[in-house]
Tab-separated table of C-alpha atoms and ligand atoms in Angstrom:
chain	number	residue	atom	x	y	z
A	1	MET	CA	2.861	-5.027	30.393
A	2	SER	CA	2.508	-0.819	29.305
A	3	THR	CA	-0.894	0.786	28.804
A	4	LEU	CA	-2.532	3.638	26.696
A	5	LEU	CA	-5.339	5.665	27.392
A	6	LEU	CA	-6.123	8.329	24.417
A	7	LYS	CA	-9.042	10.476	25.579
A	8	ASN	CA	-11.163	12.663	24.730
A	9	ALA	CA	-11.306	13.363	21.014
A	10	ASP	CA	-14.232	15.332	19.353
A	11	VAL	CA	-15.005	12.236	16.906
A	12	LEU	CA	-13.449	8.662	17.259
A	13	VAL	CA	-13.988	6.398	14.197
A	14	THR	CA	-14.472	3.140	14.792
A	15	MET	CA	-15.198	1.472	11.758
A	16	ASP	CA	-16.546	-1.592	13.449
A	17	ALA	CA	-18.745	-3.384	12.617
A	18	THR	CA	-21.916	-0.739	12.799
A	19	ARG	CA	-19.733	1.753	11.512
A	20	ARG	CA	-19.670	3.918	15.558
A	21	GLU	CA	-18.494	6.925	15.304
A	22	ILE	CA	-17.763	8.463	19.286
A	23	ALA	CA	-17.760	11.707	20.921
A	24	GLY	CA	-16.191	12.482	23.038
A	25	GLY	CA	-14.456	8.898	22.586
A	26	GLY	CA	-11.353	7.429	23.532
A	27	LEU	CA	-9.093	4.165	23.795
A	28	PHE	CA	-7.523	1.983	26.290
A	29	ILE	CA	-4.407	0.363	24.980
A	30	ARG	CA	-2.637	-2.560	26.715
A	31	ASP	CA	0.822	-4.301	25.220
A	32	GLY	CA	-0.147	-3.068	21.748
A	33	VAL	CA	-3.610	-4.502	21.473
A	34	ILE	CA	-6.733	-2.191	21.818
A	35	GLU	CA	-8.559	-3.405	25.589
A	36	LEU	CA	-11.459	-0.760	25.690
A	37	VAL	CA	-12.984	2.303	23.425
A	38	GLY	CA	-15.636	4.441	24.215
A	39	THR	CA	-16.930	7.586	25.547
A	40	THR	CA	-14.652	8.519	28.315
A	41	PRO	CA	-15.920	9.175	31.549
A	42	ASP	CA	-15.712	4.917	30.381
A	43	LEU	CA	-12.616	4.199	30.078
A	44	PRO	CA	-9.849	3.755	32.611
A	45	ALA	CA	-8.829	7.268	34.592
A	46	GLU	CA	-5.343	6.258	34.367
A	47	ALA	CA	-2.395	3.990	32.142
A	48	ASP	CA	0.796	4.526	31.971
A	49	GLU	CA	0.781	7.293	29.763
A	50	VAL	CA	-2.236	10.040	28.359
A	51	ILE	CA	-2.485	11.576	25.413
A	52	ASP	CA	-5.028	14.368	25.404
A	53	MET	CA	-7.284	13.629	21.818
A	54	ALA	CA	-9.258	16.381	22.359
A	55	GLY	CA	-9.951	19.089	19.285
A	56	HIS	CA	-8.839	15.767	17.077
A	57	VAL	CA	-10.529	13.190	15.095
A	58	LEU	CA	-9.211	9.529	15.928
A	59	LEU	CA	-9.404	7.153	13.700
A	60	PRO	CA	-8.019	3.529	12.392
A	61	GLY	CA	-4.758	3.527	11.019
A	62	LEU	CA	-4.440	3.936	6.853
A	63	ILE	CA	-3.795	0.630	5.125
A	64	ASN	CA	-1.547	1.086	1.806
A	65	THR	CA	-2.096	-2.149	-0.138
A	66	HIS	CA	-0.124	-1.080	-3.689
A	67	HIS	CA	3.397	1.345	-3.799
A	68	HIS	CA	6.960	0.358	-5.452
A	69	MET	CA	8.636	2.974	-2.015
A	70	TYR	CA	12.337	2.800	-4.545
A	71	GLN	CA	10.182	5.210	-7.160
A	72	SER	CA	10.487	7.337	-4.542
A	73	LEU	CA	14.350	8.136	-6.076
A	74	THR	CA	12.936	8.687	-9.831
A	75	ARG	CA	9.820	11.243	-9.014
A	76	ALA	CA	9.283	13.858	-11.267
A	77	ILE	CA	11.856	12.875	-13.635
A	78	PRO	CA	11.222	14.697	-17.253
A	79	ALA	CA	11.561	11.452	-19.382
A	80	ALA	CA	8.591	10.586	-17.594
A	81	GLN	CA	6.755	13.055	-16.858
A	82	ASP	CA	3.933	12.825	-19.830
A	83	ALA	CA	3.672	9.040	-20.767
A	84	GLU	CA	1.232	6.111	-20.379
A	85	LEU	CA	2.245	2.887	-18.455
A	86	PHE	CA	4.506	1.365	-21.139
A	87	ASP	CA	6.603	4.117	-22.349
A	88	TRP	CA	6.489	5.848	-18.673
A	89	LEU	CA	7.758	1.847	-17.692
A	90	SER	CA	10.082	2.437	-20.535
A	91	ALA	CA	12.362	5.392	-20.196
A	92	LEU	CA	12.683	4.273	-15.705
A	93	TYR	CA	14.201	1.266	-16.339
A	94	PRO	CA	17.298	2.120	-17.729
A	95	ILE	CA	17.702	4.278	-14.278
A	96	TRP	CA	16.320	1.782	-11.786
A	97	ALA	CA	18.577	0.137	-12.943
A	98	GLY	CA	21.551	1.487	-11.072
A	99	LEU	CA	19.632	0.783	-7.782
A	100	THR	CA	21.653	0.013	-5.102
A	101	PRO	CA	20.758	-1.472	-1.084
A	102	GLU	CA	21.179	1.917	0.524
A	103	MET	CA	19.538	3.510	-1.909
A	104	ILE	CA	16.511	0.995	-1.796
A	105	ARG	CA	16.246	0.845	2.245
A	106	VAL	CA	16.822	4.708	2.472
A	107	SER	CA	14.027	5.406	-0.222
A	108	THR	CA	11.625	3.023	1.749
A	109	LEU	CA	12.814	4.941	4.631
A	110	THR	CA	12.094	8.293	2.926
A	111	ALA	CA	8.382	6.641	1.357
A	112	MET	CA	7.483	5.608	5.215
A	113	ALA	CA	7.977	8.083	6.625
A	114	GLU	CA	5.929	10.283	4.052
A	115	LEU	CA	2.472	7.453	4.514
A	116	ILE	CA	3.511	7.809	7.694
A	117	LEU	CA	2.854	11.373	8.023
A	118	SER	CA	0.028	10.925	6.058
A	119	GLY	CA	-2.532	8.835	8.213
A	120	CYS	CA	-0.705	5.757	6.551
A	121	THR	CA	0.022	3.139	9.442
A	122	THR	CA	0.851	-0.562	7.753
A	123	SER	CA	1.489	-0.795	4.650
A	124	SER	CA	3.023	-3.030	1.491
A	125	ASP	CA	5.541	-2.669	-0.589
A	126	HIS	CA	5.841	-3.823	-4.450
A	127	LEU	CA	10.115	-4.742	-4.921
A	128	TYR	CA	10.395	-6.147	-8.462
A	129	ILE	CA	13.536	-4.805	-9.950
A	130	TYR	CA	17.150	-6.743	-7.996
A	131	PRO	CA	19.795	-5.425	-9.763
A	132	ASN	CA	24.073	-4.467	-7.721
A	133	GLY	CA	22.697	-6.742	-5.252
A	134	CYS	CA	19.728	-5.005	-3.950
A	135	ARG	CA	17.608	-7.723	-1.085
A	136	LEU	CA	14.931	-7.173	0.008
A	137	ASP	CA	16.099	-7.219	3.055
A	138	ASP	CA	16.980	-3.517	2.221
A	139	SER	CA	12.813	-3.000	2.764
A	140	ILE	CA	12.635	-5.024	5.705
A	141	GLU	CA	15.656	-2.936	7.398
A	142	ALA	CA	13.378	0.052	6.459
A	143	ALA	CA	10.037	-0.894	7.908
A	144	GLN	CA	11.811	-1.931	11.232
A	145	GLN	CA	13.642	1.367	11.525
A	146	ILE	CA	10.847	3.399	11.353
A	147	GLY	CA	8.364	0.987	13.108
A	148	MET	CA	5.555	1.232	10.649
A	149	ARG	CA	3.900	-3.081	9.745
A	150	PHE	CA	5.265	-3.922	6.295
A	151	THR	CA	3.811	-6.694	4.051
A	152	ALA	CA	6.642	-6.931	1.788
A	153	SER	CA	5.920	-7.910	-1.273
A	154	ARG	CA	8.756	-10.262	-3.183
A	155	GLY	CA	8.828	-8.733	-7.135
A	156	SER	CA	10.450	-10.136	-9.620
A	157	MET	CA	10.621	-10.049	-13.389
A	158	SER	CA	11.358	-12.679	-15.593
A	159	VAL	CA	10.572	-12.074	-19.288
A	160	GLY	CA	12.637	-9.432	-20.587
A	161	GLN	CA	12.635	-7.374	-24.490
A	162	SER	CA	14.560	-10.159	-26.440
A	163	GLN	CA	11.440	-12.726	-24.902
A	164	GLY	CA	8.886	-10.299	-26.207
A	165	GLY	CA	8.244	-8.797	-22.450
A	166	LEU	CA	8.910	-5.474	-22.079
A	167	PRO	CA	12.402	-5.063	-19.114
A	168	PRO	CA	15.587	-4.753	-20.534
A	169	ASP	CA	16.957	-7.885	-20.344
A	170	ARG	CA	19.419	-6.636	-17.793
A	171	VAL	CA	16.888	-6.233	-14.694
A	172	VAL	CA	15.145	-9.794	-15.311
A	173	GLU	CA	16.224	-12.439	-12.978
A	174	GLN	CA	16.589	-16.547	-13.616
A	175	GLU	CA	13.340	-17.770	-12.413
A	176	ALA	CA	14.747	-20.403	-10.192
A	177	ASP	CA	16.595	-17.661	-8.798
A	178	ILE	CA	13.514	-15.760	-8.152
A	179	LEU	CA	12.394	-18.820	-6.328
A	180	ARG	CA	14.852	-19.828	-4.480
A	181	ASP	CA	14.925	-16.624	-3.035
A	182	THR	CA	11.290	-15.820	-2.218
A	183	ARG	CA	11.214	-19.753	-0.554
A	184	ARG	CA	14.069	-18.340	1.847
A	185	LEU	CA	12.439	-14.650	2.668
A	186	ILE	CA	9.100	-17.129	3.213
A	187	GLU	CA	11.327	-18.921	6.070
A	188	GLN	CA	13.181	-16.284	7.581
A	189	TYR	CA	10.821	-13.888	7.465
A	190	HIS	CA	6.931	-14.432	7.400
A	191	ASP	CA	5.182	-13.597	11.161
A	192	ALA	CA	0.826	-14.857	10.246
A	193	SER	CA	0.955	-14.395	14.226
A	194	ARG	CA	-2.360	-12.034	15.219
A	195	HIS	CA	-0.718	-8.385	15.976
A	196	SER	CA	2.074	-9.606	12.778
A	197	MET	CA	3.740	-6.577	11.868
A	198	LEU	CA	5.976	-8.806	8.871
A	199	GLN	CA	4.207	-10.773	6.535
A	200	ILE	CA	5.682	-12.087	3.320
A	201	ALA	CA	3.489	-11.633	-0.581
A	202	VAL	CA	4.527	-13.310	-3.784
A	203	ALA	CA	4.574	-11.082	-6.067
A	204	PRO	CA	5.994	-11.250	-10.139
A	205	CYS	CA	5.469	-8.102	-11.587
A	206	SER	CA	2.994	-8.128	-14.822
A	207	PRO	CA	1.557	-10.359	-17.060
A	208	PHE	CA	3.743	-8.597	-19.624
A	209	SER	CA	7.504	-8.812	-17.372
A	210	VAL	CA	7.098	-12.609	-16.650
A	211	SER	CA	6.738	-16.200	-17.805
A	212	ARG	CA	3.124	-18.649	-16.999
A	213	ASP	CA	4.937	-20.834	-15.811
A	214	LEU	CA	6.737	-18.238	-12.857
A	215	MET	CA	2.774	-17.178	-12.559
A	216	ARG	CA	1.962	-20.858	-11.276
A	217	GLU	CA	5.498	-21.761	-9.295
A	218	SER	CA	4.622	-18.192	-7.543
A	219	ALA	CA	1.034	-19.821	-6.473
A	220	GLN	CA	1.250	-23.220	-5.768
A	221	LEU	CA	4.704	-21.581	-3.813
A	222	ALA	CA	3.327	-19.384	-1.859
A	223	ARG	CA	-0.274	-21.449	-1.578
A	224	SER	CA	2.293	-24.054	0.422
A	225	TYR	CA	3.385	-21.893	3.145
A	226	GLY	CA	0.071	-19.787	2.981
A	227	VAL	CA	1.116	-15.934	2.175
A	228	ARG	CA	-0.942	-14.114	-0.213
A	229	LEU	CA	-0.284	-13.491	-4.242
A	230	HIS	CA	-0.317	-9.987	-5.971
A	231	THR	CA	0.466	-8.840	-8.551
A	232	HIS	CA	-0.706	-5.697	-11.592
A	233	LEU	CA	-3.457	-6.470	-13.826
A	234	ALA	CA	-5.323	-4.914	-15.853
A	235	GLU	CA	-3.949	-1.182	-15.768
A	236	ASN	CA	-5.270	0.115	-19.685
A	237	PHE	CA	-6.342	-0.039	-23.148
A	238	LYS	CA	-2.488	-1.483	-24.145
A	239	ASP	CA	-2.881	-3.854	-20.859
A	240	ILE	CA	-5.774	-5.842	-22.399
A	241	ALA	CA	-4.620	-5.723	-25.527
A	242	TYR	CA	-1.099	-7.214	-24.529
A	243	SER	CA	-2.557	-9.801	-22.563
A	244	ARG	CA	-4.979	-11.460	-25.952
A	245	GLU	CA	-2.056	-11.120	-27.883
A	246	GLN	CA	0.414	-13.180	-26.469
A	247	PHE	CA	-2.496	-15.773	-23.662
A	248	GLY	CA	-5.763	-14.702	-26.514
A	249	MET	CA	-7.238	-14.151	-23.068
A	250	THR	CA	-8.811	-10.993	-20.653
A	251	PRO	CA	-6.542	-10.347	-17.758
A	252	ALA	CA	-9.024	-11.881	-15.478
A	253	GLU	CA	-9.165	-14.375	-17.627
A	254	TYR	CA	-5.575	-15.719	-17.758
A	255	ALA	CA	-5.179	-14.424	-13.737
A	256	GLU	CA	-8.016	-17.761	-14.040
A	257	SER	CA	-6.217	-19.800	-15.673
A	258	LEU	CA	-2.983	-19.487	-13.859
A	259	GLY	CA	-4.749	-19.822	-10.417
A	260	TRP	CA	-3.960	-16.940	-9.635
A	261	THR	CA	-7.657	-15.748	-8.115
A	262	GLY	CA	-9.203	-16.456	-4.552
A	263	HIS	CA	-9.374	-14.968	-1.380
A	264	ASP	CA	-5.549	-14.857	-0.790
A	265	VAL	CA	-4.786	-13.294	-3.953
A	266	TRP	CA	-4.483	-9.382	-4.315
A	267	HIS	CA	-4.246	-7.227	-8.137
A	268	ALA	CA	-3.220	-3.732	-7.833
A	269	HIS	CA	-5.260	-1.139	-10.322
A	270	CYS	CA	-8.125	-3.033	-12.392
A	271	VAL	CA	-8.536	-0.200	-14.038
A	272	GLN	CA	-10.719	-1.916	-17.267
A	273	LEU	CA	-11.411	-5.209	-15.631
A	274	ASP	CA	-14.776	-6.463	-17.738
A	275	GLU	CA	-17.835	-7.460	-15.998
A	276	ALA	CA	-17.025	-10.852	-16.214
A	277	GLY	CA	-13.472	-10.247	-14.302
A	278	ILE	CA	-15.880	-7.916	-11.332
A	279	ALA	CA	-18.781	-11.001	-11.088
A	280	LEU	CA	-14.996	-13.597	-11.069
A	281	PHE	CA	-13.275	-11.612	-8.018
A	282	ALA	CA	-16.075	-11.136	-6.249
A	283	ARG	CA	-17.343	-15.081	-6.951
A	284	THR	CA	-14.035	-15.779	-5.455
A	285	GLY	CA	-13.279	-13.583	-3.078
A	286	THR	CA	-10.125	-11.693	-4.943
A	287	GLY	CA	-8.785	-8.556	-3.966
A	288	VAL	CA	-7.848	-4.867	-5.878
A	289	ALA	CA	-5.922	-2.144	-4.892
A	290	HIS	CA	-7.490	1.070	-6.179
A	291	CYS	CA	-5.033	3.131	-7.293
A	292	PRO	CA	-6.885	6.695	-8.478
A	293	CYS	CA	-3.723	8.689	-8.327
A	294	SER	CA	-1.551	7.305	-10.020
A	295	ASN	CA	-4.681	6.501	-12.456
A	296	MET	CA	-5.111	9.401	-13.584
A	297	ARG	CA	-0.973	10.099	-12.883
A	298	LEU	CA	-0.684	7.828	-16.014
A	299	ALA	CA	-3.806	8.157	-18.021
A	300	SER	CA	-4.997	4.795	-17.314
A	301	GLY	CA	-9.074	5.509	-17.133
A	302	ILE	CA	-11.652	4.809	-14.155
A	303	ALA	CA	-11.544	1.923	-12.247
A	304	PRO	CA	-15.235	0.668	-11.935
A	305	VAL	CA	-15.169	0.758	-7.637
A	306	PRO	CA	-18.595	1.181	-7.114
A	307	ALA	CA	-19.459	-1.495	-9.210
A	308	MET	CA	-16.764	-3.356	-8.011
A	309	ARG	CA	-17.266	-2.607	-3.724
A	310	LYS	CA	-21.381	-3.499	-4.974
A	311	ALA	CA	-19.956	-7.031	-6.452
A	312	GLY	CA	-18.568	-8.196	-3.010
A	313	VAL	CA	-15.441	-7.807	-4.482
A	314	PRO	CA	-12.737	-6.866	-1.695
A	315	VAL	CA	-11.302	-3.093	-2.375
A	316	GLY	CA	-8.374	-1.269	-1.125
A	317	LEU	CA	-6.690	1.932	-1.426
A	318	GLY	CA	-3.321	1.766	-2.725
A	319	VAL	CA	-1.086	4.955	-3.608
A	320	ASP	CA	1.370	2.714	-6.117
A	321	GLY	CA	4.426	3.859	-6.581
A	322	SER	CA	6.485	7.208	-6.144
A	323	ALA	CA	7.260	7.563	-10.158
A	324	SER	CA	2.804	7.264	-10.973
A	325	ASN	CA	1.401	9.024	-7.853
A	326	ASP	CA	4.507	12.335	-6.966
A	327	GLY	CA	2.564	12.824	-3.870
A	328	ALA	CA	2.281	9.263	-1.285
A	329	HIS	CA	-0.684	10.599	0.217
A	330	MET	CA	-3.063	8.147	1.584
A	331	LEU	CA	-6.018	10.353	3.710
A	332	GLY	CA	-4.935	12.505	-0.270
A	333	GLU	CA	-5.925	9.107	-1.589
A	334	ALA	CA	-8.755	8.365	-0.827
A	335	ARG	CA	-9.850	11.452	-1.397
A	336	GLN	CA	-9.517	11.238	-4.606
A	337	ALA	CA	-11.449	7.702	-4.569
A	338	MET	CA	-13.935	10.000	-4.051
A	339	LEU	CA	-13.577	12.771	-6.199
A	340	LEU	CA	-12.550	10.346	-9.453
A	341	ALA	CA	-15.603	8.372	-8.604
A	342	ARG	CA	-17.293	11.155	-8.874
A	343	VAL	CA	-16.122	12.137	-12.300
A	344	GLY	CA	-16.358	8.632	-13.471
A	345	PHE	CA	-19.980	7.111	-11.860
A	346	GLY	CA	-21.499	10.290	-11.088
A	347	PRO	CA	-22.019	12.715	-7.761
A	348	ALA	CA	-23.465	9.370	-5.312
A	349	ALA	CA	-20.504	7.144	-6.135
A	350	LEU	CA	-18.759	6.463	-3.440
A	351	SER	CA	-19.347	9.040	-0.382
A	352	ALA	CA	-16.596	10.236	2.573
A	353	ARG	CA	-17.051	7.162	4.205
A	354	ASP	CA	-16.410	4.580	2.182
A	355	ALA	CA	-13.297	6.430	0.473
A	356	LEU	CA	-12.823	6.293	4.768
A	357	GLU	CA	-13.478	1.945	4.603
A	358	ILE	CA	-12.409	1.319	1.522
A	359	ALA	CA	-8.750	3.123	3.296
A	360	THR	CA	-9.149	1.061	6.494
A	361	LEU	CA	-11.149	-1.961	6.990
A	362	GLY	CA	-11.513	-2.503	2.460
A	363	GLY	CA	-7.072	-2.922	2.979
A	364	ALA	CA	-7.212	-5.058	5.323
A	365	ARG	CA	-9.664	-7.305	4.284
A	366	VAL	CA	-6.938	-6.950	1.127
A	367	LEU	CA	-3.906	-7.268	3.265
A	368	GLY	CA	-5.729	-10.903	4.791
A	369	ARG	CA	-5.647	-9.029	8.381
A	370	ASP	CA	-8.328	-9.460	10.435
A	371	ASP	CA	-6.565	-7.092	13.213
A	372	ILE	CA	-5.990	-4.183	11.338
A	373	GLY	CA	-8.255	-1.606	9.914
A	374	ALA	CA	-11.030	-1.240	13.022
A	375	LEU	CA	-10.870	0.078	16.608
A	376	ALA	CA	-12.510	-2.364	18.410
A	377	PRO	CA	-11.072	-4.448	21.745
A	378	GLY	CA	-8.624	-7.156	20.753
A	379	MET	CA	-7.448	-5.263	17.567
A	380	SER	CA	-3.941	-4.380	16.414
A	381	ALA	CA	-3.598	-0.488	18.416
A	382	ASP	CA	-2.905	0.914	14.614
A	383	CYS	CA	-4.579	4.986	15.048
A	384	VAL	CA	-3.975	8.592	13.563
A	385	ALA	CA	-5.409	11.359	14.964
A	386	PHE	CA	-6.048	14.385	12.188
A	387	LYS	CA	-5.869	18.066	13.636
A	388	LEU	CA	-8.953	19.897	13.160
A	389	ASP	CA	-8.003	23.761	13.809
A	390	ASP	CA	-6.100	23.435	11.096
A	391	VAL	CA	-6.674	26.503	8.168
A	392	ALA	CA	-7.707	23.488	5.763
A	393	MET	CA	-10.881	22.574	7.688
A	394	ALA	CA	-12.050	25.914	8.721
A	395	GLY	CA	-16.306	25.567	8.166
A	396	GLY	CA	-15.724	22.281	7.863
A	397	ALA	CA	-14.634	20.597	11.053
A	398	VAL	CA	-18.106	21.811	12.625
A	399	HIS	CA	-20.220	20.307	10.207
A	400	ASP	CA	-18.791	16.901	10.244
A	401	ALA	CA	-15.864	16.661	11.030
A	402	VAL	CA	-15.100	12.780	9.527
A	403	ALA	CA	-16.620	13.571	6.259
A	404	ALA	CA	-14.511	17.448	6.159
A	405	LEU	CA	-11.153	15.140	6.316
A	406	VAL	CA	-12.199	13.887	3.237
A	407	PHE	CA	-13.097	16.760	1.725
A	408	CYS	CA	-11.304	19.316	2.527
A	409	ALA	CA	-7.794	19.517	1.382
A	410	SER	CA	-5.604	16.693	3.071
A	411	LEU	CA	-3.712	17.170	5.894
A	412	ARG	CA	-1.012	15.794	7.860
A	413	VAL	CA	-1.237	13.093	10.869
A	414	ASN	CA	-0.668	14.887	14.325
A	415	TRP	CA	-0.653	11.681	16.255
A	416	SER	CA	0.649	7.962	15.120
A	417	ILE	CA	0.595	5.201	17.317
A	418	ILE	CA	1.487	1.731	15.634
A	419	ASN	CA	1.006	-1.252	17.748
A	420	GLY	CA	0.711	0.313	20.594
A	421	ARG	CA	3.803	3.152	19.983
A	422	VAL	CA	3.640	6.459	19.735
A	423	VAL	CA	5.650	7.545	16.202
A	424	VAL	CA	4.594	10.057	15.345
A	425	ARG	CA	3.987	12.982	18.403
A	426	ASP	CA	2.229	16.480	18.330
A	427	GLY	CA	3.008	16.539	14.516
A	428	HIS	CA	7.419	14.820	15.069
A	429	LEU	CA	7.734	11.804	13.913
A	430	GLY	CA	9.769	10.246	16.123
A	431	THR	CA	11.317	7.187	14.755
A	432	LEU	CA	13.695	8.998	13.078
A	433	ASP	CA	16.086	11.841	11.828
A	434	LEU	CA	13.789	13.017	8.581
A	435	PRO	CA	15.992	15.744	7.427
A	436	ALA	CA	18.944	13.224	7.991
A	437	VAL	CA	17.264	10.410	6.139
A	438	LEU	CA	15.832	13.094	2.907
A	439	GLN	CA	19.076	14.389	2.003
A	440	ARG	CA	20.905	11.728	1.830
A	441	HIS	CA	17.791	10.555	-0.570
A	442	ASN	CA	17.838	13.170	-2.669
A	443	ALA	CA	21.702	13.059	-2.714
A	444	LEU	CA	21.201	9.340	-3.735
A	445	ALA	CA	18.623	10.033	-6.151
A	446	ARG	CA	20.820	12.711	-8.211
A	447	SER	CA	23.429	10.413	-8.244
A	448	LEU	CA	21.189	7.300	-10.342
A	449	ALA	CA	19.784	9.823	-12.303
A	450	ASN	CA	23.095	10.522	-13.413
A	451	ALA	CA	24.458	7.385	-13.734
A	452	ALA	CA	21.943	6.185	-16.398
A	453	HIS	CA	23.056	9.255	-18.739
B	1	LIG	ZN1	2.562	-0.358	-9.400
């Protein structure tokens, strides 16, 4: 048995059922689970470890619902800097064909370190390219090493250029191999229990890189194990045109026809989801991973997030892959979600607290978790603290510290606790030798790009 007391936070943001914000608040944690939430005098005075959070805002750890962490190796690649989605992919596929298992592991560590330092405690990752012996196990090993709560999505591509798909033939897999490996991963790793640190999702890459059969069979496979389904959908206008041309349907209709709607499904982007699609998603509880930076970077458009939320669609936040959002900052992503919604739909479209809600409770719902996203008794002890005396918060924190977290320039986290374990202590990531990892990561990034020439 071990206990941890966090006390004296200037503001504790609970995200509980009544969205309480507690001045002078704290948490009492036992064995990785929150036991008590309240003002500091209401909590026990002692614990195995006591951390004074004076000068901080304490909030639930942010939840990232969409990423491709291996892409940290290919940020800002010149040929892909100024392209939209399909041309961007076509520039990068030949480089990604050189990925190795070590590159997957080291880039995942790097991406997770960046996420954790930005306030994220749970992430999904969507790995859909498996050249040269790469496996999803390489990502899983990284998550376990750094101590991040993880939904590992077994992605896949099976329709290469010779069959009308977008990826080159040499990076696609046989569908039987994909399904066999997916089954293996679920049986080996998927932990459905409360406070689980590792879950597996089934995630063919996109309608333009896998067949109808694989989409259907993936849905059946996922449901036979009770795991979740994930893919990319309705990302931009070309994506819509491809769907109409190839399938004679909108992406939402196509998803529905294949069994890809329901409370156990979440789709990335949905920038071009139409009114009927929003109604379908709301009716079926189908989730959306909103990725505002990536949507701006690739000029994909503005996702109708306010309309989705109004209709009751579960919406979480995602940074998307590191090559289409070259800065994976979860608090920054919440800020961009707020700003982009205003560009599209007016100044009252999304408040700072709405953005934080999407990044916490929204993400938990999209990943099918009822044990994270809020600080309340019985929830997993995943929380982060940001320092209010940073220059970026000057003059903001004094008026509304919670809103200032989103309105002001995005901070690095000062404390991060994941599953009751202190992972970032006073600004220092303690589970990894980060400078050594970055040095190796950058050497691998260079050799990957050079090998493609
Ligand atoms: Zn993506």
